[in-house]
Coordinates of C-alpha atoms in Angstrom, one line a residue:
M14 CA 69.0 6.4 63.3
A15 CA 69.1 4.4 60.1
T16 CA 67.5 5.9 57.0
L17 CA 66.2 4.3 53.8
D18 CA 69.3 5.6 52.1
S19 CA 71.4 3.3 54.3
V20 CA 69.3 0.2 53.8
P21 CA 71.4 -2.4 51.8
P22 CA 70.1 -3.2 48.3
E23 CA 69.5 -6.8 49.2
L24 CA 67.1 -5.8 52.0
L25 CA 65.4 -3.2 49.7
I26 CA 64.7 -5.9 47.1
K27 CA 63.1 -8.1 49.8
I28 CA 60.9 -5.2 50.8
F29 CA 60.0 -4.2 47.3
K30 CA 59.1 -7.8 46.3
S31 CA 56.5 -7.8 49.1
T32 CA 54.6 -5.1 47.3
L33 CA 54.2 -7.0 44.0
P34 CA 50.7 -8.1 43.0
T35 CA 49.7 -11.4 44.6
P36 CA 48.4 -14.3 42.6
T37 CA 44.8 -14.0 41.6
T38 CA 42.3 -16.2 43.4
R39 CA 39.7 -18.2 41.5
E40 CA 36.9 -16.0 42.9
E41 CA 38.7 -12.8 41.8
A42 CA 39.2 -14.3 38.3
L43 CA 35.5 -15.0 37.9
E44 CA 34.2 -11.7 39.2
M45 CA 34.8 -9.1 36.6
D46 CA 32.6 -6.2 37.9
K47 CA 35.3 -4.8 40.2
K48 CA 37.2 -1.7 39.3
P49 CA 40.3 -2.8 37.3
V50 CA 43.8 -2.0 38.5
P51 CA 45.9 -1.2 35.4
L52 CA 49.3 -2.8 35.2
F53 CA 51.1 0.5 35.4
D54 CA 49.4 1.6 38.6
Q55 CA 51.0 -1.4 40.3
E56 CA 54.5 -2.1 41.4
P57 CA 57.2 -1.9 40.4
W58 CA 56.2 1.1 38.3
G59 CA 55.5 3.2 41.3
L60 CA 58.8 2.4 42.9
V61 CA 60.9 3.6 40.0
R62 CA 59.4 7.1 40.4
V63 CA 60.4 7.5 44.1
C64 CA 64.1 8.4 43.8
G65 CA 67.2 7.6 41.8
R66 CA 68.5 4.9 44.2
W67 CA 65.2 3.0 44.2
R68 CA 65.0 3.3 40.4
A69 CA 68.4 1.8 40.0
V70 CA 67.7 -1.0 42.4
V71 CA 64.4 -1.9 40.7
L72 CA 65.7 -1.6 37.1
N73 CA 68.6 -3.9 37.9
T74 CA 66.4 -6.6 39.6
P75 CA 64.7 -8.8 36.9
G76 CA 62.7 -10.6 39.6
M77 CA 60.8 -7.3 40.3
W78 CA 59.4 -7.4 36.8
A79 CA 58.4 -11.1 36.7
V80 CA 54.7 -10.5 37.7
L81 CA 52.3 -9.2 35.1
S82 CA 48.7 -8.7 36.3
M83 CA 46.4 -7.1 33.7
S84 CA 42.6 -6.5 34.0
I85 CA 40.6 -5.3 31.0
P86 CA 37.0 -4.1 31.9
A87 CA 34.0 -4.3 29.7
H88 CA 33.8 -1.7 26.9
K89 CA 33.5 1.9 28.3
A90 CA 34.1 5.0 26.1
P91 CA 36.8 5.6 25.2
G92 CA 37.6 1.9 24.5
P93 CA 40.6 0.7 26.5
W94 CA 42.3 -0.4 23.2
V95 CA 42.7 3.4 22.4
T96 CA 44.8 4.1 25.5
Y97 CA 46.4 0.9 26.6
P98 CA 50.2 1.4 26.5
I99 CA 51.5 -1.7 24.7
A100 CA 55.0 -0.2 24.5
L101 CA 55.2 -0.1 28.3
L102 CA 54.0 -3.6 28.5
K103 CA 56.8 -4.7 26.2
E104 CA 59.2 -2.8 28.3
H105 CA 57.9 -4.5 31.5
I106 CA 58.5 -7.9 29.9
S107 CA 61.9 -6.9 28.7
R108 CA 63.0 -5.8 32.1
A109 CA 62.3 -9.3 33.5
G110 CA 65.2 -10.6 31.5
Q111 CA 65.2 -14.4 31.7
H112 CA 63.4 -14.6 35.0
P113 CA 60.3 -16.9 35.1
L114 CA 57.1 -15.0 34.6
R115 CA 53.8 -15.1 36.4
I116 CA 51.1 -13.9 33.9
T117 CA 47.5 -12.9 34.8
L118 CA 45.2 -11.6 32.1
L119 CA 41.5 -11.0 33.1
S120 CA 39.3 -9.6 30.4
D121 CA 35.6 -8.8 30.4
E122 CA 36.0 -6.9 27.1
L123 CA 34.0 -7.4 24.0
P124 CA 34.8 -7.3 21.1
G125 CA 38.2 -7.8 22.6
F126 CA 40.6 -5.6 20.6
T127 CA 42.8 -4.8 23.6
T128 CA 42.7 -8.4 25.0
K129 CA 43.9 -9.9 21.7
T130 CA 46.6 -7.2 21.3
I131 CA 47.9 -7.9 24.8
F132 CA 47.8 -11.6 24.3
R133 CA 49.8 -11.4 21.1
T134 CA 52.3 -9.3 23.0
I135 CA 52.8 -11.5 26.0
V136 CA 52.8 -14.8 24.1
D137 CA 56.2 -13.8 22.7
S138 CA 57.5 -14.5 26.2
C139 CA 55.7 -17.8 26.7
A140 CA 59.0 -19.7 27.0
R141 CA 59.5 -18.0 30.4
W142 CA 56.0 -18.4 31.7
E143 CA 55.8 -20.2 35.1
T144 CA 52.1 -19.6 35.9
L145 CA 49.3 -18.5 33.6
D146 CA 45.9 -17.2 34.8
L147 CA 43.8 -16.5 31.7
V148 CA 40.1 -15.4 31.9
S149 CA 38.7 -13.9 28.7
E150 CA 35.1 -13.3 27.6
C151 CA 36.4 -12.7 24.0
S152 CA 37.7 -15.4 21.7
L153 CA 41.5 -15.5 21.7
P154 CA 43.4 -15.6 18.4
M155 CA 44.2 -19.2 17.5
H156 CA 47.5 -18.4 15.8
S157 CA 48.8 -16.8 19.0
L158 CA 47.8 -19.8 21.0
L159 CA 49.5 -22.2 18.7
R160 CA 52.8 -20.3 19.3
M161 CA 52.7 -21.7 22.8
R162 CA 52.8 -25.3 21.6
N163 CA 56.2 -26.9 22.3
N164 CA 57.4 -23.6 23.7
I165 CA 56.4 -23.6 27.4
P166 CA 59.1 -25.5 29.2
L167 CA 58.7 -23.7 32.5
L168 CA 54.9 -23.6 32.8
R169 CA 53.9 -25.2 36.1
E170 CA 50.4 -23.9 36.7
V171 CA 47.5 -23.1 34.3
N172 CA 44.2 -21.5 35.2
I173 CA 42.0 -20.9 32.1
C174 CA 38.5 -19.6 31.4
A175 CA 38.6 -18.8 27.7
H176 CA 37.6 -19.6 24.2
C177 CA 39.5 -19.4 20.9
E178 CA 38.4 -18.3 17.4
E179 CA 38.5 -21.8 16.0
S180 CA 37.0 -23.8 18.9
Y181 CA 38.7 -27.2 19.4
L182 CA 41.8 -26.7 17.3
G183 CA 43.9 -25.8 20.3
Q184 CA 43.5 -29.2 22.1
N185 CA 47.1 -30.1 22.2
I186 CA 48.7 -26.8 23.1
F187 CA 49.8 -28.1 26.6
E188 CA 50.6 -31.7 25.5
F189 CA 54.3 -31.2 25.8
A190 CA 54.6 -29.0 28.9
P191 CA 57.3 -30.9 30.8
S192 CA 56.8 -28.8 34.1
L193 CA 53.0 -28.7 34.1
Q194 CA 51.6 -29.9 37.4
L195 CA 48.4 -27.9 38.1
V196 CA 45.5 -27.4 35.7
R197 CA 42.2 -25.6 36.3
I198 CA 39.7 -25.2 33.4
T199 CA 36.7 -23.0 34.0
G200 CA 33.8 -22.2 31.7
S201 CA 32.0 -18.9 31.3
G202 CA 28.9 -20.6 32.7
T203 CA 30.5 -20.9 36.2
R204 CA 30.2 -17.2 36.9
S205 CA 27.7 -16.2 39.5
N206 CA 24.1 -16.3 38.5
A207 CA 23.7 -12.5 38.9
S208 CA 26.8 -11.8 36.9
R209 CA 25.7 -14.2 34.1
H210 CA 22.2 -12.6 34.0
K211 CA 23.7 -9.1 33.7
A212 CA 26.2 -10.3 31.1
Y213 CA 23.4 -12.0 29.1
N214 CA 21.3 -8.8 29.1
Q215 CA 24.3 -6.9 27.8
G216 CA 24.8 -9.5 25.1
R217 CA 28.2 -10.6 26.5
I218 CA 27.7 -14.3 27.0
L219 CA 29.5 -16.5 24.5
S220 CA 27.6 -19.2 22.7
G221 CA 28.8 -22.8 22.7
G222 CA 29.6 -25.4 25.4
S223 CA 33.3 -26.1 24.6
S224 CA 36.6 -24.4 25.2
F225 CA 39.7 -24.5 23.1
L226 CA 40.9 -27.3 25.5
W227 CA 37.8 -29.6 25.4
P228 CA 35.4 -30.4 22.5
D229 CA 31.7 -30.2 22.9
W230 CA 31.0 -33.5 24.6
R231 CA 27.6 -33.8 22.7
E232 CA 29.4 -34.6 19.4
P233 CA 28.9 -38.2 18.3
K234 CA 32.6 -39.0 18.4
L235 CA 34.1 -39.1 21.8
E236 CA 37.8 -39.7 22.3
L237 CA 40.5 -38.5 24.7
D238 CA 43.4 -36.7 22.9
A239 CA 46.6 -35.9 24.7
I240 CA 45.4 -32.5 25.9
F241 CA 47.8 -32.4 28.9
P242 CA 50.7 -34.6 30.1
W243 CA 48.4 -36.4 32.5
A244 CA 51.0 -38.7 33.9
Q245 CA 52.8 -35.8 35.7
L246 CA 49.7 -33.8 36.9
T247 CA 49.2 -33.5 40.6
H248 CA 46.2 -31.1 40.6
Y249 CA 43.3 -31.1 38.0
E250 CA 40.1 -29.2 38.1
S251 CA 37.5 -28.7 35.3
D252 CA 34.0 -27.2 35.3
F253 CA 33.2 -28.5 31.9
T254 CA 30.9 -31.5 31.7
H255 CA 32.6 -34.3 29.7
P256 CA 32.9 -38.1 29.6
C257 CA 36.6 -37.9 28.9
H258 CA 37.3 -36.4 32.3
F259 CA 37.2 -39.9 33.7
D260 CA 39.7 -41.2 31.1
A261 CA 41.9 -38.3 32.1
L262 CA 41.5 -39.2 35.8
C263 CA 42.6 -42.7 35.2
R264 CA 45.8 -41.5 33.3
A265 CA 46.9 -39.1 36.0
E266 CA 48.1 -41.5 38.7
K267 CA 50.1 -38.8 40.5
L268 CA 47.1 -36.7 41.3
V269 CA 46.7 -35.2 44.8
V270 CA 43.6 -33.1 44.0
C271 CA 40.9 -33.8 41.3
Q272 CA 37.7 -32.1 40.6
A273 CA 35.6 -32.7 37.5
T274 CA 32.1 -33.3 36.1
V275 CA 31.6 -36.6 34.2
A276 CA 28.5 -37.4 32.2
V277 CA 28.1 -40.5 30.1
L278 CA 24.7 -40.8 28.3
N279 CA 23.1 -43.8 26.7
R280 CA 24.0 -42.6 23.3
D281 CA 27.7 -42.7 24.1
V282 CA 27.9 -46.3 23.1
D283 CA 31.6 -46.3 22.2
W284 CA 32.7 -45.2 25.6
S285 CA 33.2 -47.4 28.6
P286 CA 35.3 -47.1 31.8
R287 CA 38.4 -49.2 32.5
S288 CA 37.8 -52.8 33.5
Q289 CA 40.9 -53.0 35.8
L290 CA 41.4 -51.2 39.1
V291 CA 43.4 -48.0 39.0
H292 CA 45.3 -47.2 42.2
F293 CA 45.9 -43.6 43.2
M294 CA 48.4 -43.7 46.0
H295 CA 48.6 -39.9 46.5
L296 CA 45.0 -38.7 45.8
R297 CA 43.8 -36.8 48.9
T298 CA 40.9 -34.7 47.5
L299 CA 38.3 -36.0 45.1
K300 CA 35.3 -33.9 43.9
L301 CA 33.2 -35.5 41.3
D302 CA 29.7 -34.9 39.8
L303 CA 29.1 -38.0 37.7
W304 CA 26.7 -40.2 35.9
P305 CA 26.6 -43.1 36.3
G306 CA 28.0 -44.1 39.7
S307 CA 29.5 -47.3 38.3
L308 CA 32.4 -45.2 37.0
L309 CA 33.8 -45.3 40.5
D310 CA 34.1 -49.1 40.5
C311 CA 37.6 -49.1 39.0
L312 CA 39.1 -46.6 41.5
V313 CA 41.2 -47.4 44.7
L314 CA 42.0 -44.3 46.8
P315 CA 43.9 -45.4 50.0
A316 CA 45.1 -41.8 50.8
L317 CA 41.7 -40.1 50.3
Q318 CA 40.9 -37.6 53.0
E319 CA 38.3 -35.3 51.3
L320 CA 35.4 -36.6 49.2
F321 CA 32.7 -34.5 47.6
I322 CA 30.5 -36.6 45.4
G323 CA 27.3 -36.1 43.4
V324 CA 25.5 -39.2 42.0
N325 CA 22.0 -40.4 41.2
P326 CA 20.4 -41.9 44.3
T327 CA 20.2 -45.4 42.8
H328 CA 24.0 -45.3 42.3
F329 CA 24.9 -44.4 45.8
H330 CA 26.0 -47.9 46.6
H331 CA 29.0 -47.3 44.3
V332 CA 30.2 -44.6 46.6
V333 CA 29.9 -46.9 49.6
A334 CA 31.9 -49.6 47.6
L335 CA 34.6 -47.1 46.7
V336 CA 35.1 -46.0 50.4
R337 CA 35.1 -49.7 51.5
R338 CA 37.5 -50.8 48.8
S339 CA 39.9 -48.0 49.4
Q340 CA 40.0 -48.4 53.2
C341 CA 40.7 -44.7 53.5
S342 CA 40.3 -42.4 56.4
L343 CA 38.0 -39.5 55.4
R344 CA 38.4 -36.1 57.1
K345 CA 35.8 -34.3 54.9
F346 CA 32.8 -35.9 53.4
W347 CA 30.2 -34.2 51.2
I348 CA 27.4 -36.0 49.4
R349 CA 24.9 -34.5 47.0
A350 CA 22.4 -37.5 46.6
E351 CA 19.9 -39.4 48.7
P352 CA 21.1 -43.0 49.1
D353 CA 19.0 -45.9 47.9
H354 CA 19.1 -47.1 51.5
P355 CA 19.7 -44.9 54.6
A356 CA 22.1 -47.5 56.1
H357 CA 24.6 -46.5 53.4
Y358 CA 25.1 -43.2 55.2
R359 CA 25.7 -44.9 58.5
E360 CA 28.1 -47.4 57.0
I361 CA 30.4 -44.6 55.6
L362 CA 30.2 -42.5 58.8
A363 CA 30.8 -45.4 61.1
A364 CA 33.9 -46.5 59.1
N365 CA 35.3 -43.0 59.2
P366 CA 35.0 -41.7 62.7
D367 CA 37.7 -39.0 62.1
I368 CA 35.4 -36.9 59.9
V369 CA 35.6 -33.3 60.9
E370 CA 33.5 -31.8 58.1
L371 CA 30.3 -33.2 56.9
G372 CA 28.0 -31.9 54.1
L373 CA 24.6 -33.2 53.2
M374 CA 23.5 -31.5 50.0
G375 CA 20.2 -32.0 48.2
C376 CA 19.0 -34.8 50.4
D377 CA 15.3 -34.9 51.3
N378 CA 15.3 -37.7 53.9
V379 CA 18.3 -37.5 56.3
D380 CA 16.3 -37.8 59.6
S381 CA 18.0 -41.1 60.4
I382 CA 21.5 -39.5 60.0
I383 CA 20.5 -36.5 62.1
R384 CA 19.3 -38.8 64.9
A385 CA 22.6 -40.8 64.7
L386 CA 24.6 -37.6 65.0
R387 CA 23.0 -36.5 68.2
I388 CA 25.4 -36.4 71.1
D389 CA 23.2 -38.5 73.3
A390 CA 22.8 -41.3 70.7
P391 CA 24.3 -44.6 71.9
D392 CA 25.8 -45.2 68.4
L393 CA 27.4 -41.8 68.1
L394 CA 28.9 -41.2 64.6
V395 CA 31.8 -39.0 63.7
P396 CA 32.5 -37.9 67.3
H397 CA 35.1 -35.3 66.1
L398 CA 32.8 -33.3 63.9
V399 CA 33.8 -29.6 63.7
T400 CA 31.9 -28.3 60.7
F401 CA 28.4 -29.3 59.4
Y402 CA 26.9 -28.2 56.1
I403 CA 23.3 -28.9 55.1
N404 CA 21.2 -27.9 52.1
E405 CA 17.7 -27.5 53.5
K406 CA 15.0 -29.1 51.4
V407 CA 11.3 -29.6 51.9
G408 CA 10.8 -32.6 54.2
I409 CA 13.8 -32.0 56.4
D410 CA 13.0 -31.5 60.1
M411 CA 15.1 -28.4 60.5
I412 CA 14.3 -28.2 64.2
A413 CA 15.7 -31.7 64.7
V414 CA 18.8 -30.6 62.8
L415 CA 19.3 -27.6 65.1
E416 CA 18.7 -29.7 68.2
M417 CA 21.4 -32.1 67.1
V418 CA 23.8 -29.2 66.5
K419 CA 23.0 -27.6 69.9
G420 CA 23.8 -30.9 71.6
R421 CA 27.1 -31.2 69.8
I422 CA 28.4 -27.7 70.6
G423 CA 30.1 -28.9 73.8
S424 CA 31.7 -31.8 71.9
G425 CA 33.7 -29.8 69.4
L426 CA 31.2 -28.6 66.7
R427 CA 32.2 -25.1 65.9
R428 CA 30.6 -24.1 62.6
L429 CA 27.2 -24.6 60.9
C430 CA 26.4 -23.7 57.3
I431 CA 22.9 -23.8 56.0
M432 CA 21.7 -23.3 52.4
A433 CA 17.9 -22.8 52.4
W434 CA 15.0 -21.3 50.6
L435 CA 14.4 -18.2 52.6
R436 CA 10.7 -18.1 52.0
G437 CA 10.2 -21.7 53.2
F438 CA 12.6 -21.6 56.2
P439 CA 10.7 -22.0 59.5
E440 CA 10.4 -18.9 61.6
D441 CA 11.1 -20.9 64.8
A442 CA 14.2 -22.3 63.2
R443 CA 15.5 -18.8 62.5
A444 CA 15.1 -17.9 66.1
R445 CA 17.1 -21.0 67.1
L446 CA 19.9 -20.0 64.8
W447 CA 20.3 -16.8 66.9
E448 CA 20.3 -18.9 70.0
L449 CA 23.1 -21.1 68.6
E450 CA 25.2 -18.0 67.7
E451 CA 24.7 -16.8 71.3
M452 CA 26.2 -20.1 72.4
G453 CA 29.4 -19.4 70.4
L454 CA 28.6 -21.3 67.2
Q455 CA 29.7 -19.8 63.9
V456 CA 26.6 -19.8 61.8
Q457 CA 26.6 -19.1 58.0
F458 CA 23.1 -18.9 56.5
T459 CA 22.8 -18.5 52.7
A460 CA 19.3 -17.9 51.3
E461 CA 18.4 -19.2 47.8
D462 CA 15.1 -18.7 46.1
E463 CA 13.6 -21.4 43.9
Q464 CA 15.0 -19.9 40.7
M465 CA 18.6 -20.3 42.0
D466 CA 18.2 -23.8 43.5
G467 CA 20.9 -26.0 42.2
F468 CA 23.7 -23.4 42.3
G469 CA 24.0 -23.6 46.1
A470 CA 25.8 -26.9 46.4
S471 CA 28.6 -26.0 44.0
R472 CA 29.0 -22.6 45.7
L473 CA 29.3 -24.1 49.2
S474 CA 31.6 -26.8 48.0
E475 CA 34.3 -24.1 47.4
H476 CA 34.6 -23.9 51.2
L477 CA 36.4 -27.3 51.1

């Protein structure tokens, strides 16, 4: 019988690499209340303590040291800055040799002594960074951030939720990142309502509405600086509200996925969208909350498959025009607005019969759509519907919605997600939800009280 001592080093390395920390998901990055896992309780540190052979294999394999995942909790006595082994962190980085690095630094620490010390340490290796996940409640030192400028040739993916000590001075840190393709920018305001309330009570919410990547959009002067190499980006997401997001979108013609919030107010007199059509031949997923809807009039998206859009009701016809102009074939369609004419819903659905996921969020009058979605309707729309989301509002006939869903179970509908005010949800509708589950439908019910109304749509949208 073979023993571990007889396993070839090449096979050991494959086994060992499977134990390394996995990339941090967005949800994990935004939820800082979990018990942190120190870097030195993770692999490969545990492997080197097993036996001499394993130690030799691990120490001689730079790829085993290419993942650094660090989590710094909120201040608890004694402060983490007292005990954090910076010397071992430097040793970890050194052992990786010239191997590309995947860096994760999640910090809920204020005032941030340990976070800043760790960041100063790891930024010395930024020339070898391949991915960067950076979530920090404390302000990062500007001089350390500036060391990254023109010195991140391998950086391919950036996920950031952080501020710096001097606000907008870091705008061009990523301007010359020749390998950068994926960017996600998240603000501290995107954390869950409960987490933000807890943090606020503890005095741990930062003031200000900008990050070191984007200025405060309320300033009088609005202009787009070369914050990223837009022309090469394939994936861009931002939770900051800013008019310049639209300019950025028009520059990044290789985009496959785009998510942003665009707000242009009347006082932004110096800003206007492009007058010529911009064609995105590769864009498959577009998620935009925007004002006004006329911003969509310069876009052509022939490859679009997933559309999540939020507009003022009077601007809904711009969404219809976008879909008509692009001649795309939607697979997922979410809308968070009531159209100025109910026929606009029907036009989009009739032109995209291959929709498998439909979401109606924040709409007060969708009865005509519900009737058209019934399986016995002569003008059946989206016959291949598999997943249906609805944000229940006062005025929606929820019984009619559930009857439509019940009639579609045999035609392929498999999942129903409802966001509703629990106190206003009809008792007879709750009973029918149980009935639908008994029929094999996957039902997800999320209750929101009136104080949390408005957060539901963005939370459900992450199921896309």
